[in-house]
Coordinates of C-alpha atoms and ligand atoms in Angstrom, one line a residue:
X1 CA 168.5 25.4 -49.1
X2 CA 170.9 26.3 -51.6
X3 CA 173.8 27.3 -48.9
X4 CA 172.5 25.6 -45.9
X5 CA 175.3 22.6 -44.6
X6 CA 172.8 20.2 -43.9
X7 CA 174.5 18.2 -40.9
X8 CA 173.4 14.5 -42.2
X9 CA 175.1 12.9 -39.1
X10 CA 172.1 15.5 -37.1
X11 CA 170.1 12.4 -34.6
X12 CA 168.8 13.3 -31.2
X13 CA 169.5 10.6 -28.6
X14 CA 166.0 10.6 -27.0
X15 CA 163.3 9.5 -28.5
X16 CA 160.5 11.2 -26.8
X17 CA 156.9 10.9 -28.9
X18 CA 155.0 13.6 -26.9
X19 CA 151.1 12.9 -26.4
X20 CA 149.6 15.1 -27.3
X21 CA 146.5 15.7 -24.6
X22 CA 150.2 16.3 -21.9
X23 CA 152.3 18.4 -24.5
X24 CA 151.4 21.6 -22.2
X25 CA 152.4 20.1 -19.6
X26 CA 155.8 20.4 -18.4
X27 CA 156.0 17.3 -16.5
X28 CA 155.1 15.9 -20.3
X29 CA 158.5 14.5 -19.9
X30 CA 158.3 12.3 -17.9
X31 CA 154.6 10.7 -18.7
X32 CA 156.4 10.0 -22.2
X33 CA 159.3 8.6 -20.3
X34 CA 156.7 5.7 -18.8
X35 CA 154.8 5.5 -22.3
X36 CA 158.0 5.0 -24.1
X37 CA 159.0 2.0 -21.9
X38 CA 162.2 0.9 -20.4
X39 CA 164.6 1.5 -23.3
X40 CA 163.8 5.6 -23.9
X41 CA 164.6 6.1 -20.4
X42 CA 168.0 7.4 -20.7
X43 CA 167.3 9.6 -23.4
X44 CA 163.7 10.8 -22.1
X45 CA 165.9 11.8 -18.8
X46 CA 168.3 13.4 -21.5
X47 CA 165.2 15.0 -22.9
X48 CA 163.8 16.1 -18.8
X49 CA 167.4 18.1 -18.7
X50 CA 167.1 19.8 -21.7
X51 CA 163.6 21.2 -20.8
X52 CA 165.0 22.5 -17.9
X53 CA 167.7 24.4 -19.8
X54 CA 165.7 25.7 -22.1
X55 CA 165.6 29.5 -22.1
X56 CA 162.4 30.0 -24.5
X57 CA 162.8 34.0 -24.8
X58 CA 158.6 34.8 -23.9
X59 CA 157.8 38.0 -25.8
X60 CA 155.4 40.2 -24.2
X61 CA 151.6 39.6 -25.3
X62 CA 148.3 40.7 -24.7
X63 CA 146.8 38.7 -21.9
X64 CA 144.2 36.3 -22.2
X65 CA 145.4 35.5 -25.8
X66 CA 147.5 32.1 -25.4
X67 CA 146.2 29.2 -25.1
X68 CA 143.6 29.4 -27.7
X69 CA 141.2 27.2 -28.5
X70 CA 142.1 24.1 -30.6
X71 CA 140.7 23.6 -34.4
X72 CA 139.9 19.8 -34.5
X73 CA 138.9 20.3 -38.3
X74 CA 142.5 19.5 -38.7
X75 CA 144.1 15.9 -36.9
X76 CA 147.4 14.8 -37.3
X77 CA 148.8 11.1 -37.4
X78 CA 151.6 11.7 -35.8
X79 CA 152.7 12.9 -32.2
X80 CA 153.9 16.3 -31.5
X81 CA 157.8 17.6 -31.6
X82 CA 158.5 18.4 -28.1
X83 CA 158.9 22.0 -28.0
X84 CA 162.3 21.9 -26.8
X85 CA 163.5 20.1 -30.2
X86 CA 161.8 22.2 -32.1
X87 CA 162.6 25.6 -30.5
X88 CA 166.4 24.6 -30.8
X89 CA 166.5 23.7 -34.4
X90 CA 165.2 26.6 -36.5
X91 CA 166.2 28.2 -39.9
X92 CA 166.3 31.9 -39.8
X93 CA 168.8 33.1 -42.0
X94 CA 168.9 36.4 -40.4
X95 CA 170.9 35.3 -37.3
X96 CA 172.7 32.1 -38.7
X97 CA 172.4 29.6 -40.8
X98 CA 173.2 27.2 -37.6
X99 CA 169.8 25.8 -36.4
X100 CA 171.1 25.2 -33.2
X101 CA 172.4 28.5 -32.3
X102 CA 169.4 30.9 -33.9
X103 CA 167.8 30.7 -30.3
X104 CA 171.0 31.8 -28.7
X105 CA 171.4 35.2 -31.4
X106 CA 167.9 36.7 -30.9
X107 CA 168.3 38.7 -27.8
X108 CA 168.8 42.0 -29.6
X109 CA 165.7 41.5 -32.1
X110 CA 163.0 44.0 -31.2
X111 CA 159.5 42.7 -31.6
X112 CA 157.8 45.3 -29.6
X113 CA 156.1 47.3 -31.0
X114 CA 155.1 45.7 -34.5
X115 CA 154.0 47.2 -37.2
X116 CA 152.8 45.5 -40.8
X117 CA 152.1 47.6 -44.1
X118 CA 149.5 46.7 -46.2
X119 CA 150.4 47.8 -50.3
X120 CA 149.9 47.0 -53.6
X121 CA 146.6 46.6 -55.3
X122 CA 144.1 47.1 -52.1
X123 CA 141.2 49.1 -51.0
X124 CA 142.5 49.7 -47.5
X125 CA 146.7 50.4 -47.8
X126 CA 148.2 51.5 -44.5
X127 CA 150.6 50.5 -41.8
X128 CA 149.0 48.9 -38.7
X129 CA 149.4 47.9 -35.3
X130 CA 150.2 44.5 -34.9
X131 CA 148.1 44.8 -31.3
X132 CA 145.1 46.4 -33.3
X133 CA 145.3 43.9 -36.1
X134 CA 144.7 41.3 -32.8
X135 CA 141.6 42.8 -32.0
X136 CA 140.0 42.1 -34.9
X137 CA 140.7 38.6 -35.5
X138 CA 139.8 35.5 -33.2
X139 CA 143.1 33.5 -32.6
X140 CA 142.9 29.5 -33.2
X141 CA 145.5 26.6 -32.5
X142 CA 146.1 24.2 -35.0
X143 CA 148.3 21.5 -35.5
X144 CA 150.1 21.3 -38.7
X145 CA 152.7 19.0 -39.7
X146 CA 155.9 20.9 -41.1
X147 CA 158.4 20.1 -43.8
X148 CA 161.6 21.9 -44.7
X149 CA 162.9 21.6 -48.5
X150 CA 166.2 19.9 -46.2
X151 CA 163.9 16.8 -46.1
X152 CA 163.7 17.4 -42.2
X153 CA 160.2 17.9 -40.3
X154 CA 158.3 18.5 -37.2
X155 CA 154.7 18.7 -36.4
X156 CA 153.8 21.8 -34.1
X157 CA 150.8 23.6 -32.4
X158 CA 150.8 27.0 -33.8
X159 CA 148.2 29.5 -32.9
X160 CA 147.1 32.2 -35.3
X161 CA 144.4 33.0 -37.7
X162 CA 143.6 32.2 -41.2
X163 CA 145.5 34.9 -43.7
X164 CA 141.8 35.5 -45.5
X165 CA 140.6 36.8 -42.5
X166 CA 143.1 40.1 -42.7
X167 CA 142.8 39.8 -46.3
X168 CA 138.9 40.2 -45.8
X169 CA 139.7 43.2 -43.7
X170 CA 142.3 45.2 -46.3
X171 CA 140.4 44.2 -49.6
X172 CA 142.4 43.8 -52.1
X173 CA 141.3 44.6 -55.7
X174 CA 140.3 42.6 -58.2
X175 CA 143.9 42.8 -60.1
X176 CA 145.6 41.2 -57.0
X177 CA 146.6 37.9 -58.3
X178 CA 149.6 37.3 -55.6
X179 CA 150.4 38.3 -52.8
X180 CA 154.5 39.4 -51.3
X181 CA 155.7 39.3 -47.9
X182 CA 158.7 40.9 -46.6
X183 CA 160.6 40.4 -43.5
X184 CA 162.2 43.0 -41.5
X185 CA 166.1 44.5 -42.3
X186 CA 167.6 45.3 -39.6
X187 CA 171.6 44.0 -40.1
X188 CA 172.4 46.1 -36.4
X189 CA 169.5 43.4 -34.7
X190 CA 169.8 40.6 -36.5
X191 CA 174.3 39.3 -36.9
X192 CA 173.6 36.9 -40.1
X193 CA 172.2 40.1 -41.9
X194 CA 175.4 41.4 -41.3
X195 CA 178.0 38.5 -41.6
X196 CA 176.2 37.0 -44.7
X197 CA 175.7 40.3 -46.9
X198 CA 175.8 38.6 -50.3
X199 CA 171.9 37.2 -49.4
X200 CA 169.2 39.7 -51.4
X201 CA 168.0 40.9 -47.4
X202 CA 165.6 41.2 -46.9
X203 CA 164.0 37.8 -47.1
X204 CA 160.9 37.9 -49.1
X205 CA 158.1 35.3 -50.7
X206 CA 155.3 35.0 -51.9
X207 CA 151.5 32.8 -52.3
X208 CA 148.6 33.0 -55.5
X209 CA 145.9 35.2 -54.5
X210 CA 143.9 31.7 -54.1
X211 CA 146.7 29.9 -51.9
X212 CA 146.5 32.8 -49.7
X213 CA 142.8 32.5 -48.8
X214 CA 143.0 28.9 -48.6
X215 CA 141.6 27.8 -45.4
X216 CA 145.2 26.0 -44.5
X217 CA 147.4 29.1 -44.7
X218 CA 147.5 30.5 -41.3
X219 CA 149.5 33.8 -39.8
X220 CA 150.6 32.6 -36.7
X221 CA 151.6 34.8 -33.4
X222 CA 152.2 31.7 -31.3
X223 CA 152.9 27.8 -30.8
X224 CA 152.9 25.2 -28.4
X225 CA 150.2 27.2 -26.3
X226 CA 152.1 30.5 -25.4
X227 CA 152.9 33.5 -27.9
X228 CA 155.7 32.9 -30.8
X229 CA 159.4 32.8 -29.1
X230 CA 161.6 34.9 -31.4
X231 CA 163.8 32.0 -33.2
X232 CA 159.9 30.7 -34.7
X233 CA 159.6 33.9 -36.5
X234 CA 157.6 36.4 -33.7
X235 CA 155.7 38.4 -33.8
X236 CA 153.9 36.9 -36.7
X237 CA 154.9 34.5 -39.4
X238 CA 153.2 32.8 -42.3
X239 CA 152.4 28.5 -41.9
X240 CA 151.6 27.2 -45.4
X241 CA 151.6 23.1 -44.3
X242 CA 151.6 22.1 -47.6
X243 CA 154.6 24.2 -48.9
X244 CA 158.3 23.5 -48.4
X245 CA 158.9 25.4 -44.8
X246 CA 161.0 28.1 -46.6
X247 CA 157.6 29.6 -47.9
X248 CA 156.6 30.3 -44.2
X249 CA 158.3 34.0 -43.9
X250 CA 158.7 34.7 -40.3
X251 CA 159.1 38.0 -38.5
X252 CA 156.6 39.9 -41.5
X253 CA 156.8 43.7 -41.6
X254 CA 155.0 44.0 -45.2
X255 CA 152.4 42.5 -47.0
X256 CA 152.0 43.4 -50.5
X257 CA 149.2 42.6 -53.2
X258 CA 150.1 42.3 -56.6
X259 CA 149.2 41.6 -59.9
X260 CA 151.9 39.3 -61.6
X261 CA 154.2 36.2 -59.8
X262 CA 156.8 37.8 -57.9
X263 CA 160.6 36.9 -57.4
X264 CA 161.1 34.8 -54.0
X265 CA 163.9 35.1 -51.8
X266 CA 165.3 31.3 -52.5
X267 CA 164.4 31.8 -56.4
X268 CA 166.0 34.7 -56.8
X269 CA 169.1 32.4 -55.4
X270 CA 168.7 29.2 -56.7
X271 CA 165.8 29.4 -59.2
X272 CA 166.3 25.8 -60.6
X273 CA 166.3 24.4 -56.9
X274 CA 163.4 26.2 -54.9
X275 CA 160.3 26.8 -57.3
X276 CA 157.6 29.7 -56.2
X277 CA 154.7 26.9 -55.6
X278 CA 157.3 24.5 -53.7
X279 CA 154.3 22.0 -52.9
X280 CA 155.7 19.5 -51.2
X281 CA 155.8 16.2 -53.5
X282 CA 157.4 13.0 -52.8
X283 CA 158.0 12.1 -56.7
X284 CA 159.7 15.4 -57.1
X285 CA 163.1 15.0 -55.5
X286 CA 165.4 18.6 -55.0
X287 CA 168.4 18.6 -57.5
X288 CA 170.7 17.5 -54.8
X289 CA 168.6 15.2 -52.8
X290 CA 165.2 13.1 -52.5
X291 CA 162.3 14.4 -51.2
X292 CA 160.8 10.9 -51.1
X293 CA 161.5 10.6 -47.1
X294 CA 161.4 13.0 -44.4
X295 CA 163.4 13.1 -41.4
X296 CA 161.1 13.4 -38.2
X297 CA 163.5 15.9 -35.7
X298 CA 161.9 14.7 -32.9
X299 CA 163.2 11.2 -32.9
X300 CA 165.6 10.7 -36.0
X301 CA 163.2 8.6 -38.0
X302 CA 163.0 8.6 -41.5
X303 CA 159.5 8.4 -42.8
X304 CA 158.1 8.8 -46.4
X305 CA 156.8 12.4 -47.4
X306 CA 153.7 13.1 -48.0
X307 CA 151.3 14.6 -51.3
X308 CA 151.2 18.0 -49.8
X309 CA 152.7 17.2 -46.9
X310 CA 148.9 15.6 -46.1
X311 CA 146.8 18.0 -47.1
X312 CA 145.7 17.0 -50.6
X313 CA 142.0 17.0 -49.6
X314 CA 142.4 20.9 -48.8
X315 CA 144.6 21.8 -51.6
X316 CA 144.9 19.3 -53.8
X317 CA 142.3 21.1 -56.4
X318 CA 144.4 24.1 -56.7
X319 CA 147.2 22.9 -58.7
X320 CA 144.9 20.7 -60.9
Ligands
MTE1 N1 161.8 33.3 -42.8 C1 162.8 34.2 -42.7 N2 162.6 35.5 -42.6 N3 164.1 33.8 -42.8 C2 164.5 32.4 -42.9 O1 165.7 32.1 -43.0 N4 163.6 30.2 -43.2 C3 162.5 29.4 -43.7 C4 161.2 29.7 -43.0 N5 161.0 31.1 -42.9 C5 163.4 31.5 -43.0 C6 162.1 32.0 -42.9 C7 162.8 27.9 -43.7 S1 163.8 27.3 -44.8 C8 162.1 27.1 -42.8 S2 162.3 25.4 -42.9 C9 161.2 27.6 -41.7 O2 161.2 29.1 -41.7 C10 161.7 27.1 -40.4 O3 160.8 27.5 -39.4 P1 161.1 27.1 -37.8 O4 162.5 27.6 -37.5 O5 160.1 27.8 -37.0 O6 161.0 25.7 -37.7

């Protein structure tokens, strides 16, 4: 991002490649630790502590919601990031731009009760419970694989349902052509708010009308099989797999249907470094770096990016 210190020297010691079928599964640790052979065994015991430590704040949730079914329309080649890498390594701007402490700076974010408005150019405007917008949907897991604009990524289980299906449910008129999402302002709950006032708070992007019903783009109220720890962007966040991560707004308060391309958070900041459509593209390095590899957070491996992070089959047709 254009002010995020990117630590380059940033490896973890253990090399843990989760199975997937065992990633629920605390012990998960230590079937890896076997797969992985004799050389992972220091780090996978490395990795054994670090579950233990970890202090995954669990939000309350309706019951009977988490684990949700998996969606097997969409595979992934590559194992998951166990969940303790990935809850300790987050960008949320609204706490600190240091990954590895947004986990530790939540505890005074609110998530409970939740309310999203619904404006702009639609049939049905109003401001709803997050718990009756629930009801109405059918939640879904799905692996995606995840790439920040940093060049760094992860692939996680989120669980959610498809943005069209609330979309279906508000109706937007035919003048929508985008649609803008806003994340909460609250400086007193969230201490980067406060600390880093020269950001335009509160953090805001945006999707086409078209990439917002894709089938990919999912609002997500959990991940790794329970509902969405705070540093992941609870209640409910936006996944857009085949976007750079910083289009996947966390922590959404407003959704707003419009008629012409809004401003984004990042492109109000940096418009020459982080475009609206931010596909991710292997050929199109960032100003400051390549975006020809990736950086897998699980293990430290570089690997080469991805058309569309992967997904060129399910979105490849709408950029032409
Ligand atoms: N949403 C808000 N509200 N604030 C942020 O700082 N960071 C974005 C995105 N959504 C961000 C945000 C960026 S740059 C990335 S890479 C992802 O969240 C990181 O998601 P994760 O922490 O769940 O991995």
């Amino acid at each position: 991002m254009a002010f995020v210190h990117i630590k380059k020297d940033w490896a973890l010691e253990d090399r843990l490649a989760t199975p997937e079928n065992v990633y629920m599964n605390r012990r998960y640790f230590m079937k890896a630790m076997g797969l992985a052979g004799a050389g992972a065994l220091i780090g996978a015991s490395a990795g054994c502590e670090a579950a233990e430590k970890l202090k995954v704040e669990m939000p309350e949730s309706m019951p009977g919601l988490y684990p949700a079914t998996r969606n097997a329309k969409y595979p992934v080649d590559r194992p998951l990031t166990p969940e303790h890498i990935a809850a300790r390594y987050n960008n949320f701007y609204e706490f600190t731009t240091d990954k590895g402490r947004v986990h530790r700076l939540t505890d005074k974010f609110v998530i409970n009760p939740w309310q999203i408005e619904i404006a702009g150019e639609v049939e049905n405007p109003g401001i709803y419970d997050l718990d009756d917008l629930l009801k109405k949907v059918t939640l879904e897991e799905r692996v995606y694989r995840f790439r920040c604009v940093e060049a760094w990524a992860m692939t996680v289980p989120w669980t959610g349902f498809p943005l069209k299906a609330l979309i279906d449910q508000v109706q937007p008129k035919s003048k929508a052509k985008y649609v803008r999402m806003f994340t909460f302002n609250r400086p007193e709950q969230a201490p980067g708010m406060k600390s880093q006032s020269w950001y335009p708070w509160p953090y805001f992007e945006g999707l086409s009308m078209v990439e917002a019903t894709n089938e990919l783009t999912l609002l997500a109220t959990g991940i790794y099989g329970h509902v969405m720890p705070k540093q992941h962007g609870a209640p409910i966040r936006l996944v857009t797999p085949w976007k750079y991560g910083y289009k996947s707004i966390k922590s959404i308060v407003k959704i707003e249907f419009i008629k012409r391309k809004p401003s984004t958070f990042w492109n109000k900041l940096a418009p020459d470094e982080y475009d609206f459509y931010a596909n991710v593209n292997p050929q199109v390095p960032h100003p400051r770096w390549s975006q020809a590899s990736e950086r897998l957070i699980s293990t430290g491996e570089r690997v080469p990016t991805k058309m569309y992070n992967g997904y060129g089959e399910q979105v490849g047709h709408l950029y032409g």
